[in-house]
Short mmCIF file of C-alpha atoms in Angstrom, two decimals:
data_model
loop_
_atom_site.label_atom_id
_atom_site.label_comp_id
_atom_site.label_asym_id
_atom_site.label_seq_id
_atom_site.Cartn_x
_atom_site.Cartn_y
_atom_site.Cartn_z
CA MET A 1308 134.56 61.94 159.54
CA ILE A 1309 136.32 64.65 161.96
CA ARG A 1310 140.01 65.27 162.98
CA PHE A 1311 140.97 67.59 164.96
CA ASN A 1312 144.46 68.64 164.95
CA ASN A 1313 146.59 69.99 168.15
CA VAL A 1314 143.92 72.96 168.01
CA HIS A 1315 143.91 76.11 170.58
CA LYS A 1316 141.74 78.42 170.64
CA TRP A 1317 142.35 82.13 172.77
CA PHE A 1318 138.63 84.31 173.95
CA LYS A 1319 141.54 87.98 173.89
CA ASP A 1320 143.84 86.45 177.56
CA LEU A 1321 141.55 83.45 177.40
CA HIS A 1322 143.50 80.25 176.42
CA VAL A 1323 139.02 77.79 176.04
CA LEU A 1324 141.16 75.26 174.01
CA LYS A 1325 144.79 73.79 174.32
CA GLY A 1326 145.48 71.57 171.39
CA VAL A 1327 142.61 69.18 171.43
CA ASN A 1328 143.42 66.20 169.55
CA LEU A 1329 140.74 64.21 169.07
CA GLU A 1330 139.47 61.47 166.16
CA VAL A 1331 135.43 60.91 165.43
CA THR A 1332 135.24 58.19 162.57
CA GLN A 1333 132.48 57.90 160.80
CA GLY A 1334 129.18 56.55 162.56
CA GLU A 1335 130.61 56.89 165.30
CA VAL A 1336 128.60 58.26 168.34
CA VAL A 1337 130.80 60.82 170.46
CA VAL A 1338 129.47 62.33 174.39
CA VAL A 1339 131.14 64.78 174.46
CA CYS A 1340 131.67 66.13 178.72
CA GLY A 1341 132.84 67.69 180.81
CA PRO A 1342 132.10 70.75 183.45
CA SER A 1343 130.69 74.28 182.85
CA GLY A 1344 133.01 76.13 181.35
CA SER A 1345 135.06 73.62 180.12
CA GLY A 1346 135.12 74.64 176.16
CA LYS A 1347 133.44 71.66 174.96
CA SER A 1348 130.72 73.99 173.25
CA THR A 1349 133.41 75.93 171.72
CA LEU A 1350 134.72 72.88 170.78
CA ILE A 1351 131.73 71.84 168.67
CA ARG A 1352 131.14 75.08 167.59
CA THR A 1353 134.86 75.40 165.46
CA VAL A 1354 133.05 71.82 163.30
CA ASN A 1355 131.47 73.99 161.23
CA GLN A 1356 133.18 77.40 161.97
CA LEU A 1357 131.01 79.13 164.69
CA GLU A 1358 133.69 79.45 166.39
CA THR A 1359 136.78 80.20 164.37
CA ILE A 1360 140.47 78.96 165.82
CA ASN A 1361 143.39 80.62 166.37
CA GLU A 1362 146.03 77.73 165.43
CA GLY A 1363 145.98 74.31 164.42
CA GLU A 1364 143.71 71.98 162.04
CA ILE A 1365 139.86 71.17 161.62
CA TRP A 1366 139.39 67.94 159.06
CA VAL A 1367 135.97 67.43 158.43
CA ASP A 1368 135.42 64.44 155.65
CA GLY A 1369 138.55 65.32 154.17
CA VAL A 1370 138.09 68.63 153.80
CA ASN A 1371 140.22 71.12 155.40
CA VAL A 1372 137.63 73.81 157.76
CA THR A 1373 139.89 75.77 158.87
CA ASP A 1374 141.91 77.34 155.50
CA PRO A 1375 140.99 80.51 154.43
CA LYS A 1376 139.88 79.28 150.59
CA THR A 1377 137.21 76.41 151.90
CA ASN A 1378 134.21 77.26 151.15
CA LEU A 1379 132.43 77.07 154.59
CA ASN A 1380 128.97 77.77 153.40
CA ALA A 1381 129.38 74.44 151.18
CA LEU A 1382 130.60 72.35 154.61
CA ARG A 1383 127.90 73.65 157.11
CA ALA A 1384 124.97 72.43 154.92
CA GLU A 1385 126.45 69.13 154.92
CA VAL A 1386 127.34 69.29 159.53
CA GLY A 1387 124.06 69.12 160.83
CA PHE A 1388 123.91 71.63 164.41
CA VAL A 1389 121.54 71.49 166.41
CA PHE A 1390 122.05 74.58 169.41
CA GLN A 1391 121.42 74.10 173.39
CA HIS A 1392 118.22 76.96 173.00
CA PHE A 1393 116.61 75.56 169.38
CA ASN A 1394 117.07 78.79 167.48
CA LEU A 1395 114.18 77.91 164.86
CA TYR A 1396 112.56 80.30 162.70
CA PRO A 1397 110.20 82.43 164.91
CA HIS A 1398 108.66 84.12 162.01
CA LEU A 1399 108.41 80.40 159.82
CA SER A 1400 106.07 77.56 160.32
CA VAL A 1401 107.08 73.71 161.19
CA LEU A 1402 106.78 73.04 157.79
CA GLU A 1403 109.23 75.91 156.33
CA ASN A 1404 111.80 75.87 158.78
CA ILE A 1405 113.08 72.64 157.74
CA THR A 1406 112.23 73.56 153.70
CA LEU A 1407 113.50 76.42 153.97
CA SER A 1408 117.49 75.64 153.75
CA PRO A 1409 116.98 72.26 151.15
CA ILE A 1410 115.23 75.04 149.00
CA LYS A 1411 117.44 77.36 148.87
CA VAL A 1412 120.86 76.19 149.97
CA LYS A 1413 120.78 72.91 148.08
CA GLY A 1414 117.67 75.11 145.09
CA MET A 1415 115.43 71.60 145.91
CA ASP A 1416 111.92 72.36 144.50
CA LYS A 1417 109.48 73.05 146.38
CA VAL A 1418 107.02 69.89 146.35
CA ALA A 1419 110.02 67.18 147.09
CA ALA A 1420 111.03 69.07 149.80
CA GLU A 1421 108.28 69.40 151.29
CA LYS A 1422 107.41 66.12 150.46
CA GLN A 1423 111.03 64.93 152.67
CA ALA A 1424 109.87 67.88 155.49
CA ILE A 1425 106.65 65.87 156.26
CA ASN A 1426 108.83 62.33 156.30
CA LEU A 1427 110.93 63.74 158.72
CA LEU A 1428 108.38 65.10 161.20
CA GLU A 1429 106.75 61.67 161.12
CA LYS A 1430 110.34 60.02 162.12
CA VAL A 1431 110.49 62.97 164.77
CA GLY A 1432 106.53 61.48 165.50
CA LEU A 1433 105.57 65.56 164.76
CA ALA A 1434 103.44 65.22 161.36
CA HIS A 1435 100.49 67.14 162.66
CA LYS A 1436 102.52 69.86 163.52
CA LYS A 1437 103.81 70.48 160.07
CA ASP A 1438 101.62 74.33 160.21
CA ALA A 1439 102.01 75.08 163.85
CA PHE A 1440 104.62 77.92 164.28
CA PRO A 1441 107.99 78.03 166.99
CA SER A 1442 106.14 79.27 169.32
CA GLN A 1443 103.34 76.89 169.58
CA LEU A 1444 105.18 74.89 170.69
CA SER A 1445 106.86 72.69 173.58
CA GLY A 1446 110.31 72.90 174.26
CA GLY A 1447 110.64 69.70 173.41
CA GLN A 1448 108.88 69.80 170.43
CA GLN A 1449 111.31 72.57 169.09
CA GLN A 1450 114.44 70.49 169.54
CA ARG A 1451 112.85 67.41 167.53
CA VAL A 1452 111.81 70.16 165.21
CA ALA A 1453 115.69 71.35 164.83
CA ILE A 1454 116.72 68.03 164.59
CA ALA A 1455 114.85 67.78 161.61
CA ARG A 1456 116.21 70.29 160.11
CA GLY A 1457 119.07 69.24 160.23
CA LEU A 1458 118.44 66.02 158.82
CA ALA A 1459 116.29 68.20 156.09
CA MET A 1460 119.98 68.75 154.23
CA GLU A 1461 120.79 65.30 154.43
CA PRO A 1462 124.07 66.49 156.35
CA ARG A 1463 126.80 63.89 156.62
CA VAL A 1464 127.55 64.31 160.44
CA MET A 1465 125.55 65.87 163.36
CA LEU A 1466 126.45 68.34 165.86
CA PHE A 1467 124.49 68.49 168.70
CA ASP A 1468 125.44 71.27 171.09
CA GLU A 1469 123.46 70.26 174.69
CA PRO A 1470 120.62 69.76 172.90
CA THR A 1471 118.23 68.84 176.28
CA SER A 1472 120.26 71.78 178.45
CA ALA A 1473 117.61 73.92 177.99
CA LEU A 1474 114.58 71.38 178.33
CA ASP A 1475 112.00 70.86 181.57
CA PRO A 1476 113.22 67.05 183.17
CA GLU A 1477 109.47 65.64 180.74
CA MET A 1478 110.99 66.68 177.19
CA ILE A 1479 114.26 65.46 177.69
CA GLY A 1480 113.35 61.96 177.11
CA GLU A 1481 111.48 62.53 173.58
CA VAL A 1482 114.54 64.20 172.33
CA LEU A 1483 117.00 61.35 173.81
CA LYS A 1484 114.40 59.26 172.28
CA VAL A 1485 114.90 61.12 168.21
CA MET A 1486 118.40 61.52 169.25
CA LYS A 1487 119.28 57.79 169.68
CA ASP A 1488 117.15 56.22 166.67
CA LEU A 1489 119.75 58.40 165.15
CA ALA A 1490 122.22 56.87 166.12
CA GLU A 1491 121.52 53.85 165.21
CA SER A 1492 120.63 53.87 161.85
CA GLY A 1493 124.62 55.12 162.00
CA MET A 1494 125.06 58.88 161.80
CA THR A 1495 127.86 60.06 162.32
CA MET A 1496 127.19 62.11 165.47
CA MET A 1497 129.03 64.56 168.36
CA VAL A 1498 127.38 65.39 171.14
CA VAL A 1499 127.83 67.58 173.40
CA THR A 1500 125.60 66.60 177.31
CA HIS A 1501 125.16 65.91 180.92
CA GLU A 1502 122.93 63.57 180.18
CA MET A 1503 124.99 60.17 181.42
CA GLY A 1504 122.28 57.72 180.67
CA PHE A 1505 122.29 58.81 177.10
CA ALA A 1506 125.86 58.49 177.35
CA ARG A 1507 125.81 55.26 178.44
CA GLU A 1508 123.33 53.91 175.96
CA VAL A 1509 124.10 55.21 173.09
CA ALA A 1510 127.78 56.58 172.25
CA ASP A 1511 130.64 54.71 171.52
CA ARG A 1512 133.09 56.38 173.23
CA VAL A 1513 133.32 59.33 175.87
CA VAL A 1514 135.62 62.00 175.59
CA PHE A 1515 136.19 64.06 179.18
CA VAL A 1516 136.76 67.98 178.75
CA ASP A 1517 138.22 70.15 181.08
CA HIS A 1518 139.86 73.38 181.31
CA GLY A 1519 140.23 72.82 177.41
CA GLU A 1520 141.98 69.86 177.36
CA ILE A 1521 140.87 66.35 176.73
CA ILE A 1522 141.52 64.66 180.39
CA GLU A 1523 140.16 61.91 179.21
CA GLN A 1524 138.58 59.69 176.59
CA ALA A 1525 137.35 56.17 176.31
CA HIS A 1526 134.53 53.50 176.18
CA PRO A 1527 131.42 54.47 177.59
CA GLU A 1528 131.57 51.97 180.62
CA SER A 1529 134.44 51.75 181.68
CA PHE A 1530 134.59 56.21 181.90
CA PHE A 1531 131.76 55.42 183.61
CA THR A 1532 132.46 52.05 186.17
CA ASN A 1533 136.63 53.53 186.35
CA PRO A 1534 137.89 56.49 185.07
CA GLN A 1535 141.30 57.12 184.96
CA HIS A 1536 141.76 60.78 185.90
CA ASP A 1537 141.39 62.67 188.89
CA ARG A 1538 139.13 64.94 187.43
CA ALA A 1539 136.99 63.05 185.58
CA LYS A 1540 136.36 61.02 188.50
CA GLN A 1541 135.47 64.12 190.76
CA PHE A 1542 133.01 65.30 187.51
CA LEU A 1543 131.23 62.25 188.04
CA ARG A 1544 130.49 62.04 192.03
CA GLN A 1545 129.13 65.66 191.19
CA LEU A 1546 126.92 64.14 188.64
CA LEU A 1547 125.70 60.86 190.61
CA THR A 1548 125.72 62.71 194.36
CA PRO A 1549 125.16 66.40 193.36
CA MET A 1550 124.15 67.08 197.64
CA ASN A 1551 127.20 65.44 198.76
CA MET B 423 84.36 132.74 158.97
CA ASP B 424 83.09 131.08 156.26
CA PHE B 425 83.80 127.45 155.11
CA THR B 426 81.59 126.99 151.73
CA GLN B 427 84.49 128.31 149.84
CA ILE B 428 86.58 125.29 150.71
CA VAL B 429 83.95 123.60 148.89
CA PRO B 430 85.00 124.37 144.83
CA ALA B 431 88.23 124.37 146.25
CA MET B 432 88.33 120.58 146.79
CA PRO B 433 89.09 119.45 143.29
CA ALA B 434 92.52 120.87 143.70
CA LEU B 435 93.00 120.33 147.58
CA TRP B 436 92.52 116.85 146.66
CA GLU B 437 95.30 117.26 143.39
CA GLY B 438 97.74 118.86 145.95
CA MET B 439 96.39 116.00 149.10
CA LEU B 440 97.59 113.22 146.07
CA LEU B 441 101.04 115.26 145.60
CA THR B 442 101.54 114.78 149.37
CA LEU B 443 100.33 111.17 149.18
CA LYS B 444 102.12 109.67 146.08
CA MET B 445 105.96 112.08 147.83
CA LEU B 446 105.22 109.92 151.16
CA VAL B 447 105.03 106.89 149.64
CA LEU B 448 107.81 106.72 147.28
CA ALA B 449 110.31 108.66 149.71
CA VAL B 450 109.20 105.99 152.46
CA SER B 451 110.18 103.42 149.91
CA GLY B 452 113.27 104.42 149.21
CA GLY B 453 114.40 105.66 152.62
CA VAL B 454 114.16 102.28 154.20
CA ALA B 455 115.26 100.65 151.21
CA LEU B 456 118.74 103.16 151.26
CA GLY B 457 117.57 102.74 155.42
CA THR B 458 118.59 99.26 155.30
CA VAL B 459 121.74 99.34 152.97
CA LEU B 460 123.23 101.80 156.06
CA ALA B 461 121.74 100.04 158.58
CA LEU B 462 123.79 96.77 157.42
CA MET B 463 126.61 99.13 156.62
CA ARG B 464 126.69 100.24 160.05
CA LEU B 465 127.07 96.67 161.04
CA SER B 466 129.52 95.58 159.33
CA SER B 467 132.41 94.37 160.84
CA ASN B 468 134.34 96.47 157.60
CA PRO B 469 135.66 99.61 159.82
CA LEU B 470 136.01 101.73 156.25
CA LEU B 471 131.87 100.93 155.52
CA SER B 472 130.36 101.70 159.06
CA GLY B 473 132.34 104.39 159.33
CA LEU B 474 130.84 105.36 155.96
CA ALA B 475 127.22 104.86 156.84
CA LYS B 476 127.94 106.65 160.66
CA THR B 477 129.54 110.14 159.29
CA TYR B 478 125.77 109.22 156.71
CA VAL B 479 123.67 108.76 159.46
CA ASN B 480 125.21 111.97 161.91
CA TYR B 481 125.44 114.41 158.94
CA PHE B 482 122.02 114.33 158.12
CA ARG B 483 120.53 113.98 161.31
CA SER B 484 122.41 116.96 161.91
CA ILE B 485 121.21 119.79 160.14
CA PRO B 486 117.57 120.77 158.56
CA LEU B 487 115.21 118.50 156.10
CA LEU B 488 113.82 122.12 154.47
CA LEU B 489 118.04 122.68 153.64
CA VAL B 490 118.26 119.69 152.14
CA ILE B 491 115.69 119.92 150.00
CA THR B 492 116.81 123.07 148.45
CA TRP B 493 120.28 121.91 148.23
CA PHE B 494 118.61 119.36 146.06
CA TYR B 495 116.48 121.72 143.77
CA LEU B 496 120.13 123.46 143.21
CA ALA B 497 122.77 120.37 143.73
CA VAL B 498 121.00 117.58 141.47
CA PRO B 499 119.85 118.90 137.83
CA MET B 500 124.26 119.96 138.58
CA LEU B 501 125.29 116.96 139.30
CA LEU B 502 123.19 115.36 136.83
CA ASN B 503 124.68 117.95 134.20
CA TRP B 504 127.85 117.36 135.26
CA ILE B 505 128.43 113.53 134.98
CA THR B 506 126.55 113.05 131.99
CA GLY B 507 127.55 116.51 130.55
CA THR B 508 124.00 117.46 129.17
CA PHE B 509 121.79 119.49 130.28
CA VAL B 510 119.25 117.32 132.11
CA SER B 511 116.26 119.14 134.00
CA VAL B 512 114.85 117.39 137.62
CA GLY B 513 111.00 118.61 138.59
CA ALA B 514 111.33 119.74 141.51
CA PHE B 515 109.48 116.60 142.42
CA THR B 516 112.38 114.27 142.02
CA SER B 517 114.85 116.56 142.92
CA CYS B 518 112.71 116.72 146.70
CA LEU B 519 111.42 113.37 146.96
CA VAL B 520 115.62 112.63 146.96
CA ALA B 521 116.03 115.43 149.13
CA PHE B 522 113.50 112.97 151.19
CA MET B 523 114.89 109.14 150.57
CA MET B 524 118.06 110.45 151.60
CA PHE B 525 117.32 113.02 154.73
CA GLU B 526 114.59 110.02 156.23
CA ALA B 527 116.65 106.99 155.73
CA ALA B 528 119.26 108.57 158.47
CA TYR B 529 116.85 108.24 160.73
CA TYR B 530 115.61 104.41 159.02
CA CYS B 531 118.57 103.32 159.28
CA GLU B 532 118.92 103.82 162.92
CA ILE B 533 115.26 101.98 163.53
CA VAL B 534 116.56 99.03 160.92
CA ARG B 535 119.57 98.81 162.72
CA ALA B 536 117.99 98.54 166.09
CA GLY B 537 115.72 95.95 164.55
CA ILE B 538 118.56 93.81 163.48
CA GLN B 539 120.11 93.86 166.91
CA SER B 540 116.86 93.26 168.53
CA ILE B 541 117.18 89.00 166.71
CA PRO B 542 119.33 87.38 169.11
CA ARG B 543 122.66 85.94 167.83
CA GLY B 544 121.65 82.17 167.31
CA GLN B 545 119.08 83.38 164.65
CA LEU B 546 122.07 83.93 162.33
CA HIS B 547 124.21 81.28 163.85
CA ALA B 548 121.53 78.61 162.71
CA ALA B 549 121.16 80.85 159.22
CA TYR B 550 125.64 80.07 158.95
CA ALA B 551 125.07 76.41 160.14
CA VAL B 552 122.02 75.33 157.44
CA GLY B 553 124.39 76.27 154.41
CA MET B 554 123.43 80.20 154.58
CA THR B 555 125.21 83.06 153.45
CA TYR B 556 125.30 86.56 154.78
CA GLY B 557 122.53 87.71 151.79
CA GLN B 558 120.62 84.34 152.60
CA ALA B 559 120.49 84.83 156.06
CA MET B 560 119.76 88.56 156.19
CA ARG B 561 117.08 88.63 153.48
CA LEU B 562 115.06 85.46 154.38
CA ILE B 563 115.89 84.95 158.92
CA ILE B 564 116.77 88.58 160.16
CA LEU B 565 115.25 91.11 158.02
CA PRO B 566 111.76 90.25 158.68
CA GLN B 567 112.31 89.36 162.33
CA ALA B 568 113.62 92.92 162.82
CA PHE B 569 111.34 94.01 160.48
CA ARG B 570 108.61 92.96 161.94
CA LYS B 571 109.25 94.15 164.83
CA MET B 572 110.32 97.50 164.05
CA MET B 573 107.43 98.29 162.29
CA PRO B 574 105.47 100.41 164.85
CA LEU B 575 107.96 102.69 164.93
CA LEU B 576 108.96 103.42 161.28
CA LEU B 577 104.58 103.68 161.06
CA GLN B 578 105.11 106.16 164.10
CA GLN B 579 108.92 108.10 161.63
CA SER B 580 106.58 108.02 157.99
CA VAL B 581 103.32 110.20 160.52
CA ILE B 582 105.99 112.59 160.78
CA LEU B 583 107.47 112.29 157.22
CA PHE B 584 103.61 113.02 155.69
CA GLN B 585 103.32 116.13 157.90
CA ASP B 586 107.00 116.90 156.60
CA THR B 587 106.51 116.63 153.11
CA SER B 588 104.67 120.01 153.31
CA LEU B 589 108.49 121.57 153.86
CA VAL B 590 108.47 121.06 149.36
CA TYR B 591 106.98 124.80 149.14
CA ALA B 592 109.74 126.02 149.50
CA VAL B 593 110.82 125.33 146.21
CA GLY B 594 107.50 125.62 145.18
CA LEU B 595 105.30 121.56 144.58
CA MET B 596 101.96 122.23 145.05
CA ASP B 597 101.12 119.89 147.27
CA PHE B 598 98.20 119.19 149.48
CA LEU B 599 98.67 122.87 152.23
CA ASN B 600 100.72 124.50 149.78
CA THR B 601 97.52 123.89 147.58
CA ALA B 602 95.18 125.45 150.17
CA ARG B 603 97.65 128.24 150.87
CA SER B 604 97.75 129.01 147.46
CA LYS B 605 93.74 128.73 147.26
CA GLY B 606 92.31 130.83 150.01
CA ASP B 607 95.21 133.43 149.19
CA ILE B 608 92.91 133.44 146.34
CA VAL B 609 89.87 133.77 147.45
CA GLY B 610 90.56 136.02 150.63
CA LEU B 611 90.23 133.99 153.43
CA PRO B 612 93.77 132.50 153.90
CA HIS B 613 92.53 131.44 157.73
CA GLU B 614 89.49 129.10 156.63
CA PHE B 615 91.65 127.39 154.36
CA LEU B 616 94.51 127.02 156.71
CA ILE B 617 92.73 125.35 159.76
CA PHE B 618 90.90 123.00 157.36
CA ALA B 619 94.73 121.66 155.83
CA GLY B 620 95.26 121.83 159.85
CA ALA B 621 92.52 119.65 160.44
CA VAL B 622 92.85 117.33 157.86
CA TYR B 623 95.89 116.52 158.76
CA PHE B 624 95.43 115.71 162.21
CA VAL B 625 92.81 114.01 161.67
CA ILE B 626 95.32 111.92 159.04
CA SER B 627 98.28 112.32 161.60
CA PHE B 628 95.92 111.20 165.02
CA GLY B 629 94.09 108.47 163.48
CA ALA B 630 97.55 106.98 161.47
CA SER B 631 99.36 107.41 164.87
CA THR B 632 96.72 105.16 166.75
CA LEU B 633 96.80 102.40 164.64
CA VAL B 634 100.55 101.95 164.51
CA LYS B 635 100.01 101.94 168.57
CA ARG B 636 96.93 99.62 168.55
CA LEU B 637 99.65 97.37 166.01
CA GLN B 638 101.91 97.68 168.10
CA LYS B 639 99.97 96.68 170.91
CA ARG B 640 99.39 93.83 169.22
CA LEU B 641 102.65 92.65 168.26
CA ALA B 642 103.44 93.38 171.72
CA VAL B 643 101.82 89.52 172.47
#
């Protein structure tokens, strides 16, 4: 579904992605983790070309997204993206946030789009907030709306860029629950997150990135109980016992 | 001082005010539209487009409005004549309107540009991520938010333009001020008429500015 072939990216002199090779298959849930500044957010943003790359290829569902001839808008319409800071449209209501792109990008009619939006809001437990504005919602609620907004385009794959990092701790659970339901429905997902509980319970594979390289990838159980690489061991130690 | 003579002149003064307001509304609409296009050009990554817009803005901000008005009065008919090959008469109103639109667009451009830049980048990314084109992202996501933010500044600039429309006297248009001046001269009471005109400009401009400040406070919450 997603394939990275020897992907390189530089920010000026900084080599942020150093020959990444990775494949995410249909229906798979892949968690990408690593220290901050390791390039994991950049990596996930290259999938729908919010970040361009300098070398290599990225294929999504049989389409080479790094080919200049590729219609990026059509591709992005099929790839859902959830941001760390939600990025809901503040001037539109919750319902309009969800229906805008199905109507404007896919040409869906308004009644059908609204019906679909309400279905999605029910799924994320926020149907009663359909007329609210983003500023009236908590962070967790905003992120759940953002997920519904992504799903409204009926994407083939969903990308999550640290979806819970900007949330208060008590709101993390409600967002992870929605993501877990989504994973169980068979959605292909690539998730950048520090939520190791989620990785352990939901992911099919954990990918550990450091300094722009994939250092290790493994089934979550073996990654957490028996990491192979020293840097992965150190990362997990810091995550589990941050004071030492 | 005899202000009673203003009463019989009221219909003419009202006509003048209508011309002033008509000029204002059309010039603001056209100026904001052109200013928005210029702002998008200035923010474009294409060096030709941004260079053109920058030159335009710098040029019009560096010359007096009165010059632009007289210049357009003479140049627009000549230009149209040259393009169409036949003589086209352009009224003083149209040439003034074009002058105001093009001059004010330079100022509106800078306001709109700042407004667009104040919208977090994530909004553009969110619009792109669902497959919107640049045009859709601007029209549906960025500009509606930007205009909400810059509404007070746009209105404030329009209050200034309301006063500046009086410069149309240079090409003989009978706006509010020019009507007041001419009526005052006719009845031999120029001071009374000019004092009255000044009071009207003050009340409208100050009233509008106060409303804008109130709006600004409400939008800030």
